[in-house]
Coordinates of C-alpha atoms and ligand atoms in Angstrom, one line a residue:
X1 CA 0.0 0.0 0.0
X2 CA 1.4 3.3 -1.0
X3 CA 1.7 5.9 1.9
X4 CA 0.6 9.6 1.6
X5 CA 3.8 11.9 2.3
X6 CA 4.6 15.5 1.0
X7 CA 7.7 17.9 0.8
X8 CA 8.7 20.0 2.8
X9 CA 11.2 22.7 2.7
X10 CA 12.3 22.9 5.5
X11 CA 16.3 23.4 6.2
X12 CA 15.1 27.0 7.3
X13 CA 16.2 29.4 9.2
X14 CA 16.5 27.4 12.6
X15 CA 18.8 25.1 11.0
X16 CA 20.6 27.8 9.5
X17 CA 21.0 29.3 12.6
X18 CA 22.5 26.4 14.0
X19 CA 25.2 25.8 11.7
X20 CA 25.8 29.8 12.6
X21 CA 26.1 28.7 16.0
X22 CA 28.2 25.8 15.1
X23 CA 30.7 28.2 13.3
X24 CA 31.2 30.2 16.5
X25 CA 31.6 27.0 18.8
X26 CA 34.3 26.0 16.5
X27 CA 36.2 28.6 16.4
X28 CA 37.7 28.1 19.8
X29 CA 37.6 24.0 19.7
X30 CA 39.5 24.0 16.5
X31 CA 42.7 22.4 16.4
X32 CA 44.2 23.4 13.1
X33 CA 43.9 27.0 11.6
X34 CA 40.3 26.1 10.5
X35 CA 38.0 23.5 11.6
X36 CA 38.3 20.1 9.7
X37 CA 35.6 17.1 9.2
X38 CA 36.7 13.8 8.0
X39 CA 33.5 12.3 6.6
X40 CA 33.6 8.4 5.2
X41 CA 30.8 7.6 2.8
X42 CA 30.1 3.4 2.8
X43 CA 27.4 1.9 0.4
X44 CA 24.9 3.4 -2.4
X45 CA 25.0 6.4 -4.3
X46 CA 22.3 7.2 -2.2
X47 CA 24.7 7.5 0.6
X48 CA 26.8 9.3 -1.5
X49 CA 24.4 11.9 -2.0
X50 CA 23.2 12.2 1.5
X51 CA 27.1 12.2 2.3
X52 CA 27.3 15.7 -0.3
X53 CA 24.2 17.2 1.8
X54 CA 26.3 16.6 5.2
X55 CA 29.4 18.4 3.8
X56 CA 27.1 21.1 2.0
X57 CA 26.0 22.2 5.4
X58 CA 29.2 21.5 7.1
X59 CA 31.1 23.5 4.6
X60 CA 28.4 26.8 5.8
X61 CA 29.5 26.3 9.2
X62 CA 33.0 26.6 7.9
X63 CA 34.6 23.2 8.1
X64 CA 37.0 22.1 5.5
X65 CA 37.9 18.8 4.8
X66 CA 40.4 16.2 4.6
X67 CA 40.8 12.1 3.9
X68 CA 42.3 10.8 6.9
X69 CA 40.6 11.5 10.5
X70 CA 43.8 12.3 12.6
X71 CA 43.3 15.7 11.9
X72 CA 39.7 16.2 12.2
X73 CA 37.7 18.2 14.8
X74 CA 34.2 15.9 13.4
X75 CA 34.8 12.4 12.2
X76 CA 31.5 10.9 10.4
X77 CA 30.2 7.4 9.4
X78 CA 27.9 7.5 7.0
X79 CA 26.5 3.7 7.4
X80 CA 25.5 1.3 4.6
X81 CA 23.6 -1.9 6.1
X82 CA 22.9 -4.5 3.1
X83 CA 25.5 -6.8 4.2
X84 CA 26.7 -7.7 7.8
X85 CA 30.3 -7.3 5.4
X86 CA 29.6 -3.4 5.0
X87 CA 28.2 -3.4 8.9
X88 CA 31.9 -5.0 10.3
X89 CA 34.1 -2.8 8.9
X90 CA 32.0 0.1 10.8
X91 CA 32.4 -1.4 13.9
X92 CA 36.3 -2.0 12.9
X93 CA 37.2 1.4 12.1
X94 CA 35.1 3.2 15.0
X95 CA 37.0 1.0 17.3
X96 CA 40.0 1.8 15.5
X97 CA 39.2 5.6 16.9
X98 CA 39.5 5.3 20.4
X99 CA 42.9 6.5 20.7
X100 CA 42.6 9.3 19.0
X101 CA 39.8 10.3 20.8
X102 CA 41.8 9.8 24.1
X103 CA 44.6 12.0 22.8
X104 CA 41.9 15.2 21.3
X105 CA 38.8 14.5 23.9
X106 CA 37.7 17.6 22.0
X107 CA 37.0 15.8 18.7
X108 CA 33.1 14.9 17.8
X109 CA 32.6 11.4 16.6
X110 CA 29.7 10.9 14.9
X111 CA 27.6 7.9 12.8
X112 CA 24.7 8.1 10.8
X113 CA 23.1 6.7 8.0
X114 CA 21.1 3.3 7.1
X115 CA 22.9 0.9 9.8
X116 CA 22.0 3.6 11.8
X117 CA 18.4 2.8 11.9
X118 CA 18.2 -0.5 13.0
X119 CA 17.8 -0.7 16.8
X120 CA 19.9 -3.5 17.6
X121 CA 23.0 -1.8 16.2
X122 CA 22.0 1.5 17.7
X123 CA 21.9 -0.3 21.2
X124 CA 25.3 -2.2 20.4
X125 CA 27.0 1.4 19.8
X126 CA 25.7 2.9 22.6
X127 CA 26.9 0.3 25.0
X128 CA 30.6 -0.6 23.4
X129 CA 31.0 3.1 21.7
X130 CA 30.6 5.5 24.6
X131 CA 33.2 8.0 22.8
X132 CA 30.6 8.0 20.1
X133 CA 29.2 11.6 20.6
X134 CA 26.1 11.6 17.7
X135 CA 23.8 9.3 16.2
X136 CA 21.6 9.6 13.7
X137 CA 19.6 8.0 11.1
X138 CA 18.4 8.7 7.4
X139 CA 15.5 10.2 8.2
X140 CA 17.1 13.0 10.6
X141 CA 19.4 14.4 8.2
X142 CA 17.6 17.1 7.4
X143 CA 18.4 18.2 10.8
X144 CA 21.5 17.6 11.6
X145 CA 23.2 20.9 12.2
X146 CA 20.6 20.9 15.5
X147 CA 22.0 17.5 16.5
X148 CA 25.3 18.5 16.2
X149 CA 24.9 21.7 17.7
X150 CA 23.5 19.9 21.0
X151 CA 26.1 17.5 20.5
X152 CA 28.9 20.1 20.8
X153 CA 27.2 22.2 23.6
X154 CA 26.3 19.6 25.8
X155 CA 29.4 17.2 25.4
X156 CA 25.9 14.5 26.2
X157 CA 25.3 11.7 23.7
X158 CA 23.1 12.7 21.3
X159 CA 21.0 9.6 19.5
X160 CA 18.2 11.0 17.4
X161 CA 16.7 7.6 16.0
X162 CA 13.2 7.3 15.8
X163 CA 12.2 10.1 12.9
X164 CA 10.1 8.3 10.5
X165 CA 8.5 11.3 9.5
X166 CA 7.6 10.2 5.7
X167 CA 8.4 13.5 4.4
X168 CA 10.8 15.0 1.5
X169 CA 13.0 17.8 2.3
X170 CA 14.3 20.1 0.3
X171 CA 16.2 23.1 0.7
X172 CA 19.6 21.2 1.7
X173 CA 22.9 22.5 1.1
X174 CA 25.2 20.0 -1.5
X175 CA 28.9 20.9 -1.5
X176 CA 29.4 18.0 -4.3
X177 CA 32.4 15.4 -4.6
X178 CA 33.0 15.8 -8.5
X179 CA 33.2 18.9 -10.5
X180 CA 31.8 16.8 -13.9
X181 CA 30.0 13.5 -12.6
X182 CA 27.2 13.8 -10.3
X183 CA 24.3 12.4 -8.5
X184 CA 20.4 13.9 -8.2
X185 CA 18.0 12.0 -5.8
X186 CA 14.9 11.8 -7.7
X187 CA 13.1 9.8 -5.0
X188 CA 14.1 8.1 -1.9
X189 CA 12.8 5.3 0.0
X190 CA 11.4 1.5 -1.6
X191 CA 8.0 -0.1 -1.1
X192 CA 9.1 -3.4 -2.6
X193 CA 10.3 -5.6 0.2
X194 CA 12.4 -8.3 -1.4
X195 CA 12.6 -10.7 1.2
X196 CA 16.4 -10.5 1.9
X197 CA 16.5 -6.7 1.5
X198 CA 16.9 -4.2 4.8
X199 CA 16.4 -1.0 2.6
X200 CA 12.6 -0.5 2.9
X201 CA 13.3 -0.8 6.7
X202 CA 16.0 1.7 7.0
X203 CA 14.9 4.4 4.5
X204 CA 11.3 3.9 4.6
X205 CA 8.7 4.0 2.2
X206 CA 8.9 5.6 -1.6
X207 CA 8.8 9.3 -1.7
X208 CA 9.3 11.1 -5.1
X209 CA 11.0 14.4 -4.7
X210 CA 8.5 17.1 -6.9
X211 CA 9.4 17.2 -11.3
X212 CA 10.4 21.3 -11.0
X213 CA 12.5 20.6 -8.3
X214 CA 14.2 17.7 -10.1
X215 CA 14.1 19.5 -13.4
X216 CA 15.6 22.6 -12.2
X217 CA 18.5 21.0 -10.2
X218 CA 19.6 19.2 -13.2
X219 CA 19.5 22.8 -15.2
X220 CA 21.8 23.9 -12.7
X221 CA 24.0 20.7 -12.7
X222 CA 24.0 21.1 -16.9
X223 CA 24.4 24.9 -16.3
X224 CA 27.6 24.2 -13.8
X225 CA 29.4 21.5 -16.2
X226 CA 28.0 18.7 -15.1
X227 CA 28.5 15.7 -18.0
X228 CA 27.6 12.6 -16.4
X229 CA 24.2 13.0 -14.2
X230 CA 22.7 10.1 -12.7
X231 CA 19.0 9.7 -11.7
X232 CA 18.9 7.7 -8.4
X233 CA 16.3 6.1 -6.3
X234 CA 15.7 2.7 -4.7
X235 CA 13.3 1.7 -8.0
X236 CA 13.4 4.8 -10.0
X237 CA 10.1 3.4 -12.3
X238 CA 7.8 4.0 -9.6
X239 CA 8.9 8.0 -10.0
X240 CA 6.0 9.7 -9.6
X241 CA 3.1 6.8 -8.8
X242 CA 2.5 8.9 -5.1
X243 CA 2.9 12.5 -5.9
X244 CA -0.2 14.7 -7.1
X245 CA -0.5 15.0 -11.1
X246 CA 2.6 12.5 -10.8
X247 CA 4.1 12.1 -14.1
X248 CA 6.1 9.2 -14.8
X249 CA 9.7 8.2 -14.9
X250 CA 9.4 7.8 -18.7
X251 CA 7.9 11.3 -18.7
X252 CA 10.5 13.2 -16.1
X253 CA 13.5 11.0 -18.2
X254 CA 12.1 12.9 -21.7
X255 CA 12.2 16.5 -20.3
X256 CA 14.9 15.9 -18.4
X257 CA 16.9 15.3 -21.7
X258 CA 15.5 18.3 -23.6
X259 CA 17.6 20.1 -21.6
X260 CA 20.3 22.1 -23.8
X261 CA 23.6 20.5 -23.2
X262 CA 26.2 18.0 -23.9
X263 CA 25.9 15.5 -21.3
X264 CA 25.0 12.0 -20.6
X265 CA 22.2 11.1 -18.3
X266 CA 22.1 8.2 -16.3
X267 CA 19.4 6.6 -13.7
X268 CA 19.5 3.5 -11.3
X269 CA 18.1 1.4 -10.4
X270 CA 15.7 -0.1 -12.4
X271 CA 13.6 -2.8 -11.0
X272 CA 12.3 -5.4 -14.0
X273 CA 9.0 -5.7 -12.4
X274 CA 8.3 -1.6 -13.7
X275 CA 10.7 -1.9 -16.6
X276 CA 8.4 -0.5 -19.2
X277 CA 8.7 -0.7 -22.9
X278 CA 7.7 3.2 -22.8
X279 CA 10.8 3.7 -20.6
X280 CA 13.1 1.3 -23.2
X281 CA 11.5 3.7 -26.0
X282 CA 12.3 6.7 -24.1
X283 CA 16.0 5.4 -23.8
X284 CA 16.3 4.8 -27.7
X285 CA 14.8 8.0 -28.5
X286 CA 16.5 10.0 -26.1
X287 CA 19.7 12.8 -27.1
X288 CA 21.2 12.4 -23.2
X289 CA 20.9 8.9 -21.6
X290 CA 23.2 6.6 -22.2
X291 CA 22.9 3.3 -23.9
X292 CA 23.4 1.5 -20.6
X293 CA 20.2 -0.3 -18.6
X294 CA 21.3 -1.2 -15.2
X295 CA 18.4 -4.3 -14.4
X296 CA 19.3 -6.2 -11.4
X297 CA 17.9 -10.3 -11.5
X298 CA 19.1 -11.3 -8.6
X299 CA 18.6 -15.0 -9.1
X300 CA 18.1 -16.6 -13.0
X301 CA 15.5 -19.4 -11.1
X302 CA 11.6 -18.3 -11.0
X303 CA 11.2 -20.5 -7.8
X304 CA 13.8 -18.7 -6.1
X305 CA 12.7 -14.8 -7.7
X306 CA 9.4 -15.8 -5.9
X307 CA 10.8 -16.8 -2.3
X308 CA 12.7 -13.3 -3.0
X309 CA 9.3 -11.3 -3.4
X310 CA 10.5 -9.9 -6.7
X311 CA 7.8 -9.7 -8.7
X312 CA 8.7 -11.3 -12.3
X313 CA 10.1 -14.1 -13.3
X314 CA 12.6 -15.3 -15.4
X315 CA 10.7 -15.0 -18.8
X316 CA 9.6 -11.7 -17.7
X317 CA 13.1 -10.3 -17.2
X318 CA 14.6 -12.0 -20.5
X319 CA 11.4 -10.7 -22.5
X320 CA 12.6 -7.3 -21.3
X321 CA 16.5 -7.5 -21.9
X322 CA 15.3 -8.7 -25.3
X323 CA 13.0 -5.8 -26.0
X324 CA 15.7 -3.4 -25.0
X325 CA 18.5 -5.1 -26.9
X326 CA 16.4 -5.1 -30.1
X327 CA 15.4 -1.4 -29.7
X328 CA 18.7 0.1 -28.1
X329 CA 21.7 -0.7 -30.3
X330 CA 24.7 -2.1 -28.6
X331 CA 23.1 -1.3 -25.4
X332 CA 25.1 -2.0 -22.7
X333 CA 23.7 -4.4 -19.5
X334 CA 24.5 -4.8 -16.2
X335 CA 23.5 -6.2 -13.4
X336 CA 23.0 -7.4 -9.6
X337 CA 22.7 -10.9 -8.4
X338 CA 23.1 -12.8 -5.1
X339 CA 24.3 -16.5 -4.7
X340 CA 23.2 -18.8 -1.8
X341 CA 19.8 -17.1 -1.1
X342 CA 18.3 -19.6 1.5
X343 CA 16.7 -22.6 -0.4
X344 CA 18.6 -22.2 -3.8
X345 CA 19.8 -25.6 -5.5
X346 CA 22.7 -26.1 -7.5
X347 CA 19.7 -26.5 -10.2
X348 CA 18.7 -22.9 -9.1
X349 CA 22.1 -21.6 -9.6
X350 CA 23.0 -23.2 -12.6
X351 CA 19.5 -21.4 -14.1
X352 CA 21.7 -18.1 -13.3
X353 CA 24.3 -18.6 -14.7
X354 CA 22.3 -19.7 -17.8
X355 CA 20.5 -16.5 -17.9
X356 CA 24.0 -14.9 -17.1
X357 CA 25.5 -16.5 -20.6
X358 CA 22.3 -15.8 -22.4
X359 CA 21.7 -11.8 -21.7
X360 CA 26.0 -11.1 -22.0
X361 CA 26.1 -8.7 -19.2
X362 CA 28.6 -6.2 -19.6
X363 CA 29.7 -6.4 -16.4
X364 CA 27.7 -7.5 -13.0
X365 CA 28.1 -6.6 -9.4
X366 CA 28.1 -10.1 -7.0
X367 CA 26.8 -10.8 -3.6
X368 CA 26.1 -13.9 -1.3
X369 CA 23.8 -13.7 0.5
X370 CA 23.8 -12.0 3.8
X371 CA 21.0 -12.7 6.4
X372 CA 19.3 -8.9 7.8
X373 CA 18.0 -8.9 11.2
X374 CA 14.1 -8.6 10.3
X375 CA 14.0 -9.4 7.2
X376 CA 11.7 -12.4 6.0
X377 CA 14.8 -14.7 4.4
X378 CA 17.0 -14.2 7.6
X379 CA 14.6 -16.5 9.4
X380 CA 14.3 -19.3 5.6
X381 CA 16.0 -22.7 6.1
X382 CA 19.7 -22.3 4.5
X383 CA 20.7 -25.2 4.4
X384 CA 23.6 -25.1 2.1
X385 CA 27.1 -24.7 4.0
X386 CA 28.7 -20.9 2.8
X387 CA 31.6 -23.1 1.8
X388 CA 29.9 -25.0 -1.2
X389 CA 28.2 -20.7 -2.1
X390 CA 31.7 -19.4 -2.2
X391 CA 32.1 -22.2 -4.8
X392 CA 29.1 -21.1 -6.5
X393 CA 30.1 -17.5 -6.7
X394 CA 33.7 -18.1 -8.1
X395 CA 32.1 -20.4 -10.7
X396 CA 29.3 -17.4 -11.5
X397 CA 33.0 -15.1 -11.7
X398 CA 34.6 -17.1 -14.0
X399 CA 31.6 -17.5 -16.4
X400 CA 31.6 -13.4 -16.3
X401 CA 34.8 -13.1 -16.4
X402 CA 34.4 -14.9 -20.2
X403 CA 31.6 -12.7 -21.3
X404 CA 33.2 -9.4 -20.2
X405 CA 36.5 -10.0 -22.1
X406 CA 34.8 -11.3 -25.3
X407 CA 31.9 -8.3 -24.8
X408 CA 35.3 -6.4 -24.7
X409 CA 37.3 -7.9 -27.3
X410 CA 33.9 -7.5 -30.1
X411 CA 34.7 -3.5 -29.5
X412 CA 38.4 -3.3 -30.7
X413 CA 38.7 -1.3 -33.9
X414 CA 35.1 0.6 -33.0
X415 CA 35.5 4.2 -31.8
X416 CA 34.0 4.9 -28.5
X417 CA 32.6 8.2 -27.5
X418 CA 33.9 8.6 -23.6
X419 CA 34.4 11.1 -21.1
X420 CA 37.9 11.1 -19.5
X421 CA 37.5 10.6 -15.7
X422 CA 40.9 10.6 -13.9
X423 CA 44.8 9.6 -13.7
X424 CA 44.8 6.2 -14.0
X425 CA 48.3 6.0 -12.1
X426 CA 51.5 8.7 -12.8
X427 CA 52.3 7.5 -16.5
X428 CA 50.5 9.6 -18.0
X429 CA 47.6 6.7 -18.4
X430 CA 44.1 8.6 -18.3
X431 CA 41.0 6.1 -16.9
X432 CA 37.8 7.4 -19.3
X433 CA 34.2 5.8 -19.8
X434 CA 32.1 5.1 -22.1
X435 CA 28.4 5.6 -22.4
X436 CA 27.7 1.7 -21.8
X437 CA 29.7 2.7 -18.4
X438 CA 32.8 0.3 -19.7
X439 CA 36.4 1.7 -18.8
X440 CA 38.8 2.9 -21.3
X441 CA 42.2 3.4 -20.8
X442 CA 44.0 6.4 -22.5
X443 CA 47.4 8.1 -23.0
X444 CA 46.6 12.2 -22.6
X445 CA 47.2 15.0 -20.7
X446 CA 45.3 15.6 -17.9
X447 CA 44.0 18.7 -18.9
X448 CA 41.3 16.5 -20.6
X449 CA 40.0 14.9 -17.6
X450 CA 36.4 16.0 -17.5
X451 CA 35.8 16.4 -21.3
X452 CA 34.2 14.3 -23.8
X453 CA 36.7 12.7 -26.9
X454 CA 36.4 10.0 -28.8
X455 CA 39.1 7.1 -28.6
X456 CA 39.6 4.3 -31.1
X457 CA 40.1 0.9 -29.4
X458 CA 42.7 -0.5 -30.2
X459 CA 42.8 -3.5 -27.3
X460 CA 41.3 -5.2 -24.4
X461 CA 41.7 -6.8 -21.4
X462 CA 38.8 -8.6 -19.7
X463 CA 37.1 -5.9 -18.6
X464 CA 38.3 -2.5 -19.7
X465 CA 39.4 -1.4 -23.2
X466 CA 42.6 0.9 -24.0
X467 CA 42.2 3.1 -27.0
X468 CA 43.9 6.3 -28.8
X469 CA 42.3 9.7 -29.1
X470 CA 41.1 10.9 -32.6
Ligands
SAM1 N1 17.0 -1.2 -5.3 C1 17.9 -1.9 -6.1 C2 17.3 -3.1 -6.7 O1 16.2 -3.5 -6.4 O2 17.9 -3.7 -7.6 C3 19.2 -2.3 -5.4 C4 19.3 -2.1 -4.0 S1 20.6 -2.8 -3.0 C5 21.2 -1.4 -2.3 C6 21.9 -3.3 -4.1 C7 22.0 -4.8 -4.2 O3 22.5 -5.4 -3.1 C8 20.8 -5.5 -4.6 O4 20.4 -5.4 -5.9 C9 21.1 -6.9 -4.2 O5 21.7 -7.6 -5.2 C10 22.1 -6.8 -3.1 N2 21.6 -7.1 -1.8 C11 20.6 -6.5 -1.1 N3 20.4 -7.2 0.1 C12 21.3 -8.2 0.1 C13 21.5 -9.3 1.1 N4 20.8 -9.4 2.2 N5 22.5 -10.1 0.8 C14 23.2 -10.0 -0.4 N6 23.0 -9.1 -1.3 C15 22.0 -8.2 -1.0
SF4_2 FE1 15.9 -3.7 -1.7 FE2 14.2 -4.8 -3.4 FE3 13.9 -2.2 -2.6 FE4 15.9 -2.9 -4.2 S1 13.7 -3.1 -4.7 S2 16.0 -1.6 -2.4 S3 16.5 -4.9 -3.5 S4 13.7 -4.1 -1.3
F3S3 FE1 23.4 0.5 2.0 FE2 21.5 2.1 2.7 FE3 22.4 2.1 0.2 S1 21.7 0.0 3.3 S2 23.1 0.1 -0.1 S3 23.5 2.7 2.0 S4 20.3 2.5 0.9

């Protein structure tokens, strides 16, 4: 059942206020000549992006920032929970803080984020963390420079938790990590509940942020030099199904790309259940978005898409991949899966990797499965030992691994449209990207970084391609 919500924009004066007040605190609790925040993003974009709201408001109460904490006056966790993997190497490196926290009492430690709003882990930090100052979860971002303000004044634990407040807020400050390549929320949240999935239960239900919003922050992304934009949301073809005169992701993808510009357009994720043929048509007849369809399966077996609570089925996801592949030339594919969700066969399996060598992803992203606290398939029979998955998963590798390089291999002697990203290393070796988000190694100067060129490919490896400038 879809929830009633609305935006508000909120990150008004109060909060404004605060980060004033923040400024002033800091001033004589600064160590260095200004004050510093070390801020460590783990998981989605959607992280990410929430991550670039936390230093746009930092940056107003004056902090500047570094990539190591030693010097830092606020350290931050922004928390990722999909995998007890991503939820260790929290605990590690706040543990890993204690010293330094001895040596400068005066720092502010701080977590936040989607690991954030589970209770269990919230009680685990409060009792083995005490030099953790502030907690808070996704849904109090919006006021965070209040939290940290109290935070600072009271030298108390502050743990602001329980905010499920179903709204949209707007009004943010971004300070953004790339000057070229960047990411615009179009909706946050996911009504889906896959079975193994902790997202709905950490970021709470969909909420689409409003079209003129959306549409005028991408005119000012396009307007700044932005070239790579990506779209993001939980399922980003439910955009607009619980907004008033919603229009659809289809719809807000068109005018989105009638923008004047050159720049590519991006979106993710995609969830095959909503994957329309309007939205494939969209792609084929669009100027901006790139010939790339991120579609996560998960598993290739209908039995096991069902225990999963995904919605299609196997026929469904391959009559899609087909549609797009006949309508979007040399579209490029990629994917999510998990291996080992509780019940799968060897039979099961084996139907992935069948789908696996039938679609010819151009490259896939790999998980075993991880059991969530509260999720329905934490508390499924699992019978099969993780020993015999992680021989599952390198077998699912290697067959990749074979489709990436020949996918790769097909493109030598094409010429590839890319935009140049970064130094690959110090030889001179520039990393760029192409549309179908494939990487394309480069000799140019650096100067180019952040332009579009077009590079014939002139070799391959398994999964990247290297290529001369024309
Ligand atoms: N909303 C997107 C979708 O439905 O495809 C992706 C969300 S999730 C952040 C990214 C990926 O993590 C999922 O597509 C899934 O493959 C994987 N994932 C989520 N929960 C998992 C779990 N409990 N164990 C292993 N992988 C998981
Ligand atoms: Fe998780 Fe499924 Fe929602 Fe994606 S669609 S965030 S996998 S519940
Ligand atoms: Fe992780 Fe939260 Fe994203 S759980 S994958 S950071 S939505």
């Amino acid at each position: 059942m879809i929830e009633k919500y609305s935006t508000v924009n909120d990150f008004d004066e109060a909060q404004n206020e605060y980060l004033d007040l923040i400024y002033e605190i800091m001033q004589g609790r600064k160590r260095g000549k200004k004050p510093i925040a070390f801020i460590h993003t783990y998981g989605c974009q959607q992280n990410v992006a929430d991550g670039e709201r936390i230093k746009g408001m930092l940056s107003k109460a004056g902090f500047e920032f570094e990539d190591e904490p030693d010097n830092a006056d606020f350290i931050l966790f922004n928390t990722c929970a999909v995998r007890e993997h991503a939820e260790d190497r929290v605990f590690g490196n706040v543990g890993a803080l204690k010293n330094l926290k001895r040596k400068f009492p005066d720092t502010l430690i701080a977590l936040c984020g989607c690991m954030m709003e589970q209770k269990h882990i919230a009680d685990r930090i409060y009792q083995s963390f005490p030099y953790v100052g502030l907690v808070f979860g996704t849904h109090s971002l919006h006021q965070f420079p209040e939290l940290m303000y109290k935070a600072l004044v009271t030298g108390k634990r502050v743990y602001a938790l329980d905010n499920d407040d179903n709204l949209v807020h707007e009004g943010i400050p971004i300070k953004r990590d790339g000057s070229f390549k960047g990411w615009l929320p179009i909706m946050y949240g996911c009504n889906n509940f896959c079975t193994y999935c902790i997202v709905p239960h950490v970021r709470g239900r969909e909420r689409s942020r409003e079209k003129d919003i959306i549409i005028s922050e991408a005119k000012e992304m396009i307007e700044s030099g932005y070239k790579d934009i990506t779209l993001l949301g939980q399922n980003v073809n439910s955009y607009g199904k619980n907004i008033k005169d919603g229009v659809s992701f289809s719809e807000l993808l068109s005018e989105i790309d009638s923008i004047n510009g050159d720049y590519w357009l991006r979106f993710m994720t995609s969830h095959p259940k909503d994957c329309t043929r309007e939205l494939i048509d969209t792609i084929a007849a669009s100027k901006h978005v790139s010939k790339h369809l991120h579609l996560p399966f998960q598993s290739g077996s209908s039995r096991i898409l069902k225990l999963m609570n995904r919605h299609y089925d196997r026929k469904k996801y391959l009559d899609i991949v087909n549609y797009a592949k006949s309508k979007i030339p040399d579209v490029s594919l990629t994917s999510d899966v998990i291996v080992g969700f509780p019940g799968e066969t060897y039979e099961d399996f084996k139907e992935t990797l069948s789908l696996i060598r039938e679609v010819e992803f151009t490259s896939l992203f790999t998980f075993i499965f991880s059991p969530r606290v509260g999720t329905p398939a934490a508390e499924m029979d699992d019978p099969i030992p993780s020993s015999e998955k992680s021989k599952w998963f390198k077998e699912l590798l290697y067959v990749q691994e074979e489709i990436a390089a020949k996918r790769c291999s097909s493109m030598i002697g094409t010429t590839q449209r890319v935009l140049i990203e970064s130094e690959k290393g110090k030889d001179g070796i520039l990393n760029a990207r192409t549309s179908g988000n494939i990487i394309v190694e480069t000799e140019a100067p650096k100067e180019l970084i952040g332009t579009f060129q077009n590079v014939a490919v002139t070799s391959a490896g398994r999964w990247i391609l290297r290529g001369k400038i024309i």
